[in-house]
Coordinates of C-alpha atoms in Angstrom, one line a residue:
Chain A
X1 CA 9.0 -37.9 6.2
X2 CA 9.6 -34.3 7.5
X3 CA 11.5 -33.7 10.8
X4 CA 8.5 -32.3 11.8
X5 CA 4.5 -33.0 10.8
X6 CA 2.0 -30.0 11.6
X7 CA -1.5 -29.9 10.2
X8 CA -1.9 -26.5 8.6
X9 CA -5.8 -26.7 9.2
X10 CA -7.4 -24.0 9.0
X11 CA -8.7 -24.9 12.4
X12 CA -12.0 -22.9 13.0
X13 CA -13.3 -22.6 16.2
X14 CA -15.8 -20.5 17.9
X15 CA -15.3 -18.2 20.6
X16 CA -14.5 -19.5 23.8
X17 CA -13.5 -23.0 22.8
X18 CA -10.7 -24.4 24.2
X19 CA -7.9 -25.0 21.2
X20 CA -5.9 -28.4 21.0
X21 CA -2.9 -27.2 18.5
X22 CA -0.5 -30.2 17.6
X23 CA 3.2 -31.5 16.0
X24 CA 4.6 -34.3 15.8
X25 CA 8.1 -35.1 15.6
X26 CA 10.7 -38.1 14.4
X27 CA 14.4 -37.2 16.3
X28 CA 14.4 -38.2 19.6
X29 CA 17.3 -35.8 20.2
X30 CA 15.3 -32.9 20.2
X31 CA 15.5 -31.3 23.3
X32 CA 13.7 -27.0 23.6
X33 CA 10.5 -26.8 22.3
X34 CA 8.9 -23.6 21.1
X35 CA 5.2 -22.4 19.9
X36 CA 5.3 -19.2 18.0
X37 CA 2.2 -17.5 17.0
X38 CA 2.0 -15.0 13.5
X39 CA -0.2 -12.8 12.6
X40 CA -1.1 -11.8 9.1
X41 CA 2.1 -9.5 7.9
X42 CA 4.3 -9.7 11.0
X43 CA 7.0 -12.0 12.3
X44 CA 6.6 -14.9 14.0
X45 CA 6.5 -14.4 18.0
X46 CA 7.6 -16.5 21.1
X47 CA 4.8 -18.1 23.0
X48 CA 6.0 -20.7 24.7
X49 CA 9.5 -22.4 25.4
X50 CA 9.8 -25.6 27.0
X51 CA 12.6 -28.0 27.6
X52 CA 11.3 -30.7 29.4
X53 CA 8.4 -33.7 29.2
X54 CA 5.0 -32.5 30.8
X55 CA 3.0 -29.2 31.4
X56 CA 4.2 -25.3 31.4
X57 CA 0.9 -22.6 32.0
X58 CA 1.3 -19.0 30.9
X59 CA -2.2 -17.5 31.3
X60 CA -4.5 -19.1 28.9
X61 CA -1.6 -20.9 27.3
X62 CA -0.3 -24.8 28.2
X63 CA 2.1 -26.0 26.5
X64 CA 2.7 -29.7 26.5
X65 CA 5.4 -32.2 25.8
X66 CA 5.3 -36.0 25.7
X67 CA 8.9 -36.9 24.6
X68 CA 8.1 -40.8 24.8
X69 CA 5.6 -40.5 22.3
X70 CA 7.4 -37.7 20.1
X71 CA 4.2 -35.2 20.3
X72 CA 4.0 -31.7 21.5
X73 CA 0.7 -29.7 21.9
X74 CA -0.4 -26.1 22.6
X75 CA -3.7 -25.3 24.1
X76 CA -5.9 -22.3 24.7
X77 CA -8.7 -22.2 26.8
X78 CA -11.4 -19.5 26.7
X79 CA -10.1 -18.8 23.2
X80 CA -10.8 -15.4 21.7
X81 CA -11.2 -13.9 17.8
X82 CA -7.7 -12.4 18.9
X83 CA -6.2 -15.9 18.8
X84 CA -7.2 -15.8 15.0
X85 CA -3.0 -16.4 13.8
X86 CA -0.9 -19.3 12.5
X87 CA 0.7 -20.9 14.9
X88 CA 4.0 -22.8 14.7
X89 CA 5.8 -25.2 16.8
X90 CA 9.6 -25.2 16.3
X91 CA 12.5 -27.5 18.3
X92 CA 16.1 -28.2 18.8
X93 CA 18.4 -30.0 19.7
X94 CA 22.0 -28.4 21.1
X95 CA 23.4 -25.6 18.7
X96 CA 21.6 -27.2 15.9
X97 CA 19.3 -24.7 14.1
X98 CA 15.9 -25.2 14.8
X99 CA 13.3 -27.1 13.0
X100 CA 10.2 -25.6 12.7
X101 CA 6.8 -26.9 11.6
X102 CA 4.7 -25.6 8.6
X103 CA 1.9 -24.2 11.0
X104 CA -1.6 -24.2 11.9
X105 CA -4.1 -21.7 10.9
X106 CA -6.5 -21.2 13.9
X107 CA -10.0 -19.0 13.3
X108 CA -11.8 -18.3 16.4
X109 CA -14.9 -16.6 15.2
X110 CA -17.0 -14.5 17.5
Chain B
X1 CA 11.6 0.2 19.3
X2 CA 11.5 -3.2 17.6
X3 CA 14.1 -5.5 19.1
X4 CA 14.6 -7.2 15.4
X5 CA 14.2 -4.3 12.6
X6 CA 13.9 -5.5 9.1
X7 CA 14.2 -3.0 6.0
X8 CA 12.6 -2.3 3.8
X9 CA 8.9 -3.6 4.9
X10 CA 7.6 -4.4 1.1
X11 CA 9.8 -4.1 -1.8
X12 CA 8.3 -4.5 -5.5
X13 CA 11.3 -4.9 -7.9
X14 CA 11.7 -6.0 -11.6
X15 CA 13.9 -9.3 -12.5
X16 CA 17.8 -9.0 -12.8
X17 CA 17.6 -5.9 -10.1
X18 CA 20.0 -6.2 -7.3
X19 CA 18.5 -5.9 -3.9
X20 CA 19.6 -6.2 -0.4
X21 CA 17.4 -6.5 2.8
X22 CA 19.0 -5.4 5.9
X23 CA 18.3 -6.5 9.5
X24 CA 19.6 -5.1 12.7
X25 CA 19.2 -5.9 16.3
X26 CA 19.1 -4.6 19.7
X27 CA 19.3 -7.5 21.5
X28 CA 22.9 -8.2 21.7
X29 CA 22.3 -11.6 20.3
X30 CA 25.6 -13.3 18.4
X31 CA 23.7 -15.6 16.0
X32 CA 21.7 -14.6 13.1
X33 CA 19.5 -16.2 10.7
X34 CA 17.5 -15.3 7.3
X35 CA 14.5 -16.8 6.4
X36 CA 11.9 -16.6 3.8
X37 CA 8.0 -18.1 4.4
X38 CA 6.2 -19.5 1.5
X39 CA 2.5 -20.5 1.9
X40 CA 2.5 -24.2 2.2
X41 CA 6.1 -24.1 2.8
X42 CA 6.7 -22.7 6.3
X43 CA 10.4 -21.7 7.2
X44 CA 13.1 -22.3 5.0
X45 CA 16.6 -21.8 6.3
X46 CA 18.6 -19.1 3.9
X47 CA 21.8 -18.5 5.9
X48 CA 22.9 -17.9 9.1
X49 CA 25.9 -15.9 11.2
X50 CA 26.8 -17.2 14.7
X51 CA 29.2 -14.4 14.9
X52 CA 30.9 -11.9 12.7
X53 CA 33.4 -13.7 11.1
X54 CA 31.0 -16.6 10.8
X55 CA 28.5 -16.9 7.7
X56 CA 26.8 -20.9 6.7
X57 CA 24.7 -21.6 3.6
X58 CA 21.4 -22.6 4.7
X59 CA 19.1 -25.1 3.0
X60 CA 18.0 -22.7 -0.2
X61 CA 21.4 -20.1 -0.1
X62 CA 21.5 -20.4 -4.2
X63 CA 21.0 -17.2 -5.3
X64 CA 21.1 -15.6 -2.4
X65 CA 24.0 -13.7 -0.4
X66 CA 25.2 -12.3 3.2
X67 CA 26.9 -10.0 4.8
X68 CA 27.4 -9.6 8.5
X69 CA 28.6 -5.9 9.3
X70 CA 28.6 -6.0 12.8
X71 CA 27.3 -8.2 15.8
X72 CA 24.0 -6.1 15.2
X73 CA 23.6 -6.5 11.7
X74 CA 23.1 -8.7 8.7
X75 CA 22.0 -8.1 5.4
X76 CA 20.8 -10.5 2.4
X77 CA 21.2 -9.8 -1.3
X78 CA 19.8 -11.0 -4.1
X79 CA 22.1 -10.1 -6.7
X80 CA 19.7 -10.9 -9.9
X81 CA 15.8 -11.0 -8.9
X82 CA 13.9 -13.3 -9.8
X83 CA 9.9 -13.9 -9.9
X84 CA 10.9 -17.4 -8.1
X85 CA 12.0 -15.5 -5.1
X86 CA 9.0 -13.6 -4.1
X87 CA 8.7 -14.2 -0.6
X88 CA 8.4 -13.4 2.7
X89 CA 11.8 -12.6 4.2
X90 CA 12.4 -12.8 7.9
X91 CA 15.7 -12.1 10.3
X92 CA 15.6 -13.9 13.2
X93 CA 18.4 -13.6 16.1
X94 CA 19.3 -16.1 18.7
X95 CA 21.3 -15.3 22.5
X96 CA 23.7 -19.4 22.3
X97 CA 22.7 -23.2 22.6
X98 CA 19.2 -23.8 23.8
X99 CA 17.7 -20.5 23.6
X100 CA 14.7 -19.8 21.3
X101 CA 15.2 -17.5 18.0
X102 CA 13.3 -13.8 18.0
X103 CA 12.1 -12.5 15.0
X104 CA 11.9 -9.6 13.3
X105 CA 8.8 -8.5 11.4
X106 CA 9.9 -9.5 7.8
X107 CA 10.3 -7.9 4.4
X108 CA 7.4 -8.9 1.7
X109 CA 9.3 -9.2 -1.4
X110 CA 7.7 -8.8 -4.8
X111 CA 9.6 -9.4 -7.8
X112 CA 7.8 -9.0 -11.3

């Protein structure tokens, strides 16, 4: 069993929607917790960073953590054709390099 | 300017070349990571730098080599291509404990 379990979809949603992204995890030590969101032919880029159980907003972006049950989400609300990326969920624990998931292709078509 | 710079952007080489992919940084980050993506295989770990005298094998180093030059830079070599290593390469840099990694916007690697 990996570290960490991400369905790599593709998701495909229409626009608007609101997205549930998910991961799953196994070490209970992990403590930050990161979405990243890729385009096709660029680098992986911060979304959202969390260290804590519970909700964190930015804009049209919630990031949630439920440490009891190992399970972090990302949603989007009023999601847009833009959104179209893969998104990844990474964590860590201390100075331990960070384990990140395989990613989740999202489509949001017009 | 990029805060992560990766060069080149795409490479297409033939087996056995040498070739090195360089990465620098603006971001005065210590710590240092290469990656390469494979579809279906997500982020694999190459090596990593947590400072300039400091250079750890990752999970796939074989075949592979670094060098850190400065705090701002680190480079990857293959020093005989092969197809097996046509990738994605990505740079990543990290501030200390607990902070999230940036990236940079990767090298595609092609090697026939």
């Amino acid at each position: 069993q990996k570290e960490v379990e991400q369905d790599p979809g593709p998701l495909s949603v229409p626009e608007g929607a609101i997205v549930s992204l998910n991961c799953t995890y196994s070490n209970s030590a992990f403590q930050y917790f990161m979405w990243y969101r890729q385009y096709s032919r660029k680098g992986p880029e911060l979304l959202m960073y969390t260290y804590s159980s519970g909700n964190k907003e930015d804009g049209r972006f919630t990031a949630q953590v439920d440490k009891s049950s190992k399970y972090i989400s990302l949603f989007i609300r009023d999601s847009q054709p833009s959104d179209s990326a893969t998104y990844l969920c990474a964590m860590v624990r201390g100075s331990y390099i960070p384990t990140f998931g395989r990613g989740t292709s999202l489509i949001v078509h017009p | 300017d990029a805060d992560v710079t990766q060069t080149p952007r795409n490479r297409i080489t033939k087996t056995g070349k040498r070739i090195m992919l360089e990465c620098s940084q603006t971001k005065g980050h210590d710590r240092m990571y290469w990656y390469r993506q494979d579809p279906g295989l997500g982020l694999r770990l190459i090596y990593y730098s947590f400072d300039v005298k400091d250079i750890n094998k990752g999970e796939i180093s074989d075949g592979y080599s670094v060098s850190r030059q400065a705090q701002a830079k680190f480079s990857l070599s293959l020093e005989s291509a092969i197809p097996n290593q046509t990738a994605l390469y990505f740079c990543a840099t990290r501030a200390s404990t607990g902070q999230p990694q940036h990236f940079g916007d990767g090298t595609r690697l092609s090697i026939l």
